[in-house]
mmCIF file of C-alpha atoms in Angstrom:
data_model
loop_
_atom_site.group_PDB
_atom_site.id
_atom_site.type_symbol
_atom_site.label_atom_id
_atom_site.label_comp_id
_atom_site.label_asym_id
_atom_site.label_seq_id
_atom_site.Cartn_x
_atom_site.Cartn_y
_atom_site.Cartn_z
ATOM 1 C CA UNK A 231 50.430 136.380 21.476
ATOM 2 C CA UNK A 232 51.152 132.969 23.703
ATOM 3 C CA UNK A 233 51.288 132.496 26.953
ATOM 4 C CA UNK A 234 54.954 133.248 27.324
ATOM 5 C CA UNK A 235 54.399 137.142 25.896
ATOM 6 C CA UNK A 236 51.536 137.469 27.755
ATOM 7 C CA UNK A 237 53.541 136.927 30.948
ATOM 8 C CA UNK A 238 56.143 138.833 30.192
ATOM 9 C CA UNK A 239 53.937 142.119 29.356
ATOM 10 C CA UNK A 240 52.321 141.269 32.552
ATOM 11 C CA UNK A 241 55.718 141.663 34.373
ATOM 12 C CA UNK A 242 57.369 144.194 32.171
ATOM 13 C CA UNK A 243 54.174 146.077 33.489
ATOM 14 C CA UNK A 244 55.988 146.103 36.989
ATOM 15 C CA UNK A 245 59.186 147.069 36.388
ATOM 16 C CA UNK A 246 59.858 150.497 37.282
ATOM 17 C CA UNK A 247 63.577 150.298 39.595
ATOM 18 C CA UNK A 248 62.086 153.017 42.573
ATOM 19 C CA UNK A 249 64.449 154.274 45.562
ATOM 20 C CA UNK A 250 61.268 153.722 48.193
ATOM 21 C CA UNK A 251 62.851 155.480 50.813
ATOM 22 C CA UNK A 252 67.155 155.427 51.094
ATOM 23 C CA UNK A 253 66.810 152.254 52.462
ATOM 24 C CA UNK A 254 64.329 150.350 50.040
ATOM 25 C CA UNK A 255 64.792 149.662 46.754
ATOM 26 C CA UNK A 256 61.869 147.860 44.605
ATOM 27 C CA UNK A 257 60.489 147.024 41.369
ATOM 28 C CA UNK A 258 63.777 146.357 39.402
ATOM 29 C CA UNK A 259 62.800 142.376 39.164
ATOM 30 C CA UNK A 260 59.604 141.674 38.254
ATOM 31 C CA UNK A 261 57.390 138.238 38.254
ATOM 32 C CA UNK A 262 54.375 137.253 36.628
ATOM 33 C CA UNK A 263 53.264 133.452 37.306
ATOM 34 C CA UNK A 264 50.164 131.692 35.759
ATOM 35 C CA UNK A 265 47.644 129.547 38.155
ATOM 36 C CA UNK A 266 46.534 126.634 38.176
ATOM 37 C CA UNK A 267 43.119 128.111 37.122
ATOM 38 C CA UNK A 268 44.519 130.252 34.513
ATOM 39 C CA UNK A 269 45.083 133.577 36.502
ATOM 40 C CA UNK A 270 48.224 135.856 36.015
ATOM 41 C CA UNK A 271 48.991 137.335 39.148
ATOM 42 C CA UNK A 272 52.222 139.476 39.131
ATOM 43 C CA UNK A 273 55.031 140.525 41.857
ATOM 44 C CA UNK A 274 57.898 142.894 42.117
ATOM 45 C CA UNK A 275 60.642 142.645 44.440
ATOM 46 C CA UNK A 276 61.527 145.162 47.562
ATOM 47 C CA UNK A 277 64.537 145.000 48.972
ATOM 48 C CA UNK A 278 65.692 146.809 51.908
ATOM 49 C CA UNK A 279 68.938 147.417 54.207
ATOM 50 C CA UNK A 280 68.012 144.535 56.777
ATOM 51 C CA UNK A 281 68.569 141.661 53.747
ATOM 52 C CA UNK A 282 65.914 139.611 56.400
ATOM 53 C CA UNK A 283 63.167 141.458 54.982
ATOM 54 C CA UNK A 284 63.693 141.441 51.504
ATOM 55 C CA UNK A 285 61.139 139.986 49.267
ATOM 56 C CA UNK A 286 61.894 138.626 45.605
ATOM 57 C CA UNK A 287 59.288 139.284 42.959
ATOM 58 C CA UNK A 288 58.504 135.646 42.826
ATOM 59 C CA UNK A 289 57.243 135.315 46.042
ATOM 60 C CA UNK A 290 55.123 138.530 46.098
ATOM 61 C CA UNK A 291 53.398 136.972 42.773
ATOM 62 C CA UNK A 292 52.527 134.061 44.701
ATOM 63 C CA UNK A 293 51.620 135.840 47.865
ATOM 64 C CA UNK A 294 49.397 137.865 45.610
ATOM 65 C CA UNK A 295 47.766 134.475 43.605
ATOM 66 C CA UNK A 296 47.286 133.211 47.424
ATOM 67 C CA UNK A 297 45.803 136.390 49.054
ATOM 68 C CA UNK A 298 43.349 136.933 46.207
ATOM 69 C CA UNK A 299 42.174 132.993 45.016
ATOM 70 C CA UNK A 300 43.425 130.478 47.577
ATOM 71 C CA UNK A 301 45.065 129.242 45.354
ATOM 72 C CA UNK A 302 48.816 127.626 45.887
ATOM 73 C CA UNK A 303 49.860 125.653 42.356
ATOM 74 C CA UNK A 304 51.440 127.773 39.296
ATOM 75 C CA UNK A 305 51.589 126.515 36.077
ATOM 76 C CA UNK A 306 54.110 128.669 34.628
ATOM 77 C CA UNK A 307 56.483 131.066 35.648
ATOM 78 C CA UNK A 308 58.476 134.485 34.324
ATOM 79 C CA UNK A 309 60.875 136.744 36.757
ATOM 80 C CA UNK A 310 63.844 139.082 35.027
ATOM 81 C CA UNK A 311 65.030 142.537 35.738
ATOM 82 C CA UNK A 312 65.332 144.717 33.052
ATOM 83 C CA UNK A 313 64.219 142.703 29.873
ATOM 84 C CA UNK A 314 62.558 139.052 29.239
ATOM 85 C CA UNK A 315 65.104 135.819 30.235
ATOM 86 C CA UNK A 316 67.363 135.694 27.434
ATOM 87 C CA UNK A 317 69.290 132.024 28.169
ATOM 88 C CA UNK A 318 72.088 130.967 30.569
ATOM 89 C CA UNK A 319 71.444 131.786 34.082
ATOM 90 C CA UNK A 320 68.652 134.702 33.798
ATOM 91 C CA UNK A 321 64.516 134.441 34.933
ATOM 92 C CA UNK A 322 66.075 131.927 37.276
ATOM 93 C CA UNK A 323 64.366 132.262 40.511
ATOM 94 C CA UNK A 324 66.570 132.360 43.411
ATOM 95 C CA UNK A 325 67.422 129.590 46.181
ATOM 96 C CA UNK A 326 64.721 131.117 48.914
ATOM 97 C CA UNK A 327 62.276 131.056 45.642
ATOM 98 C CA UNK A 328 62.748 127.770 44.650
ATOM 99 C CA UNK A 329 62.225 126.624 48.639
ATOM 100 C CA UNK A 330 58.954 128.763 48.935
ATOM 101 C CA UNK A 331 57.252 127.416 45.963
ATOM 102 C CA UNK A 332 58.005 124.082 46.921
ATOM 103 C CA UNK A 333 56.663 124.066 49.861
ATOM 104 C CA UNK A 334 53.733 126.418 48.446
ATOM 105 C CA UNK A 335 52.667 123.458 46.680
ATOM 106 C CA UNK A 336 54.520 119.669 45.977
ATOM 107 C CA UNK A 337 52.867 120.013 42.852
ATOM 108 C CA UNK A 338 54.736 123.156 41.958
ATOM 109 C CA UNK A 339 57.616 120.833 41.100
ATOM 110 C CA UNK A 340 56.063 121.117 37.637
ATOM 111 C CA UNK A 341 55.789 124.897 37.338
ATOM 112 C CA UNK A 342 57.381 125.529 33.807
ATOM 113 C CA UNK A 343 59.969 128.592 34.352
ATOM 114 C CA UNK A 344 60.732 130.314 31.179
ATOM 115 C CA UNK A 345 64.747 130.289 31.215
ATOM 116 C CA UNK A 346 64.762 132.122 27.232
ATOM 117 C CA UNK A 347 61.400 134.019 25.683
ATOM 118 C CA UNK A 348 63.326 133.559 21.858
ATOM 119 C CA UNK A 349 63.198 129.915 21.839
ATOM 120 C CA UNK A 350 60.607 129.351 24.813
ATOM 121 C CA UNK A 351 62.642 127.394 26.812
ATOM 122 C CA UNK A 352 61.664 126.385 30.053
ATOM 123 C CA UNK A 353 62.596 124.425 33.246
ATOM 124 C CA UNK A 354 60.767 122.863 36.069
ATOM 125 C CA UNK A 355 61.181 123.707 39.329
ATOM 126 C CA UNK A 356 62.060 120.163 39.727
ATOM 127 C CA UNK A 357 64.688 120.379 37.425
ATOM 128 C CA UNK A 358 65.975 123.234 40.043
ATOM 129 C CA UNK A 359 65.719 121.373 43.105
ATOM 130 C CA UNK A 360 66.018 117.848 42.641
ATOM 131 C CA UNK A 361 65.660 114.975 45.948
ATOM 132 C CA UNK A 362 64.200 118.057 47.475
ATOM 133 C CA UNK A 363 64.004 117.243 51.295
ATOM 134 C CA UNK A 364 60.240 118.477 52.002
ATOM 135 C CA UNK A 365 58.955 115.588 49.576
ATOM 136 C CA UNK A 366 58.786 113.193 53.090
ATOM 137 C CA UNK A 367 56.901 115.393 54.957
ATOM 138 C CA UNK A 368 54.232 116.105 52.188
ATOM 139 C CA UNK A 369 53.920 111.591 52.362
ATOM 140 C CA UNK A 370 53.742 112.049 56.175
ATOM 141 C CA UNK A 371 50.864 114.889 55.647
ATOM 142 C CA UNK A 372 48.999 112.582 53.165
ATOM 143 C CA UNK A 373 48.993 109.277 55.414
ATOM 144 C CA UNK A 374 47.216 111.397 58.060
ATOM 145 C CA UNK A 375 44.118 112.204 55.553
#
């Protein structure tokens, strides 16, 4: 099994579509993201009536790798709904997603997102959000140290 299939397990692990309450809805997109260090931490999304609150599954994976290591760079990335990315526009991670882990980490631009498990293709989050603004500030940050 590779890296890819373990990921996916680790997220297909997640899914289970649950009507929390009549307002929240969760678990119907799942995440699991490898670390920098090697760790799979996985996520599920919640979603809820005030859209403000809503949290994709890629985030909670990444608030999860944070809260238990530290840590804030990904290696590689899977998110779907139902069944593993299967081409065109699916395991794509969202707008808000693609902001978050950029400013997560600047070196998150090279998180490989798996776009279709069959032929293991990938993206970078570069790729997805190219002359991305925040790059400046992170050169500000750095002339400080």
């Amino acid at each position: 099994m590779d890296i890819w299939e373990t990921l996916c397990q680790k997220a297909q692990e997640q899914y289970c579509p649950t009507e929390v309450t009549p307002f929240i809805y969760a678990r119907h997109v799942v995440c699991a993201l490898e670390s920098e260090n090697g760790k799979i931490f996985t996520g599920f999304c919640i979603e809820s009536c005030g859209g403000v609150m809503d949290l994709c599954a890629e985030r909670v994976a990444a608030l999860n790798m944070y809260v238990n290591s530290g840590q804030t760079v990904i290696k590689r990335l899977v998110a779907f709904r139902d069944q593993p990315p299967f081409g065109g526009g699916s395991g794509m991670p969202c707008g808000a997603c693609r902001e978050f882990l950029m400013q997560l980490s600047e070196r998150n631009q090279d998180i490989e997102i798996l776009v279709d498990l069959e032929a293991r293709k990938t993206v970078t989050l570069g790729e997805l959000v190219p002359n991305w603004w925040g790059h400046e500030r992170y050169e500000v940050a750095r002339e400080k140290e």
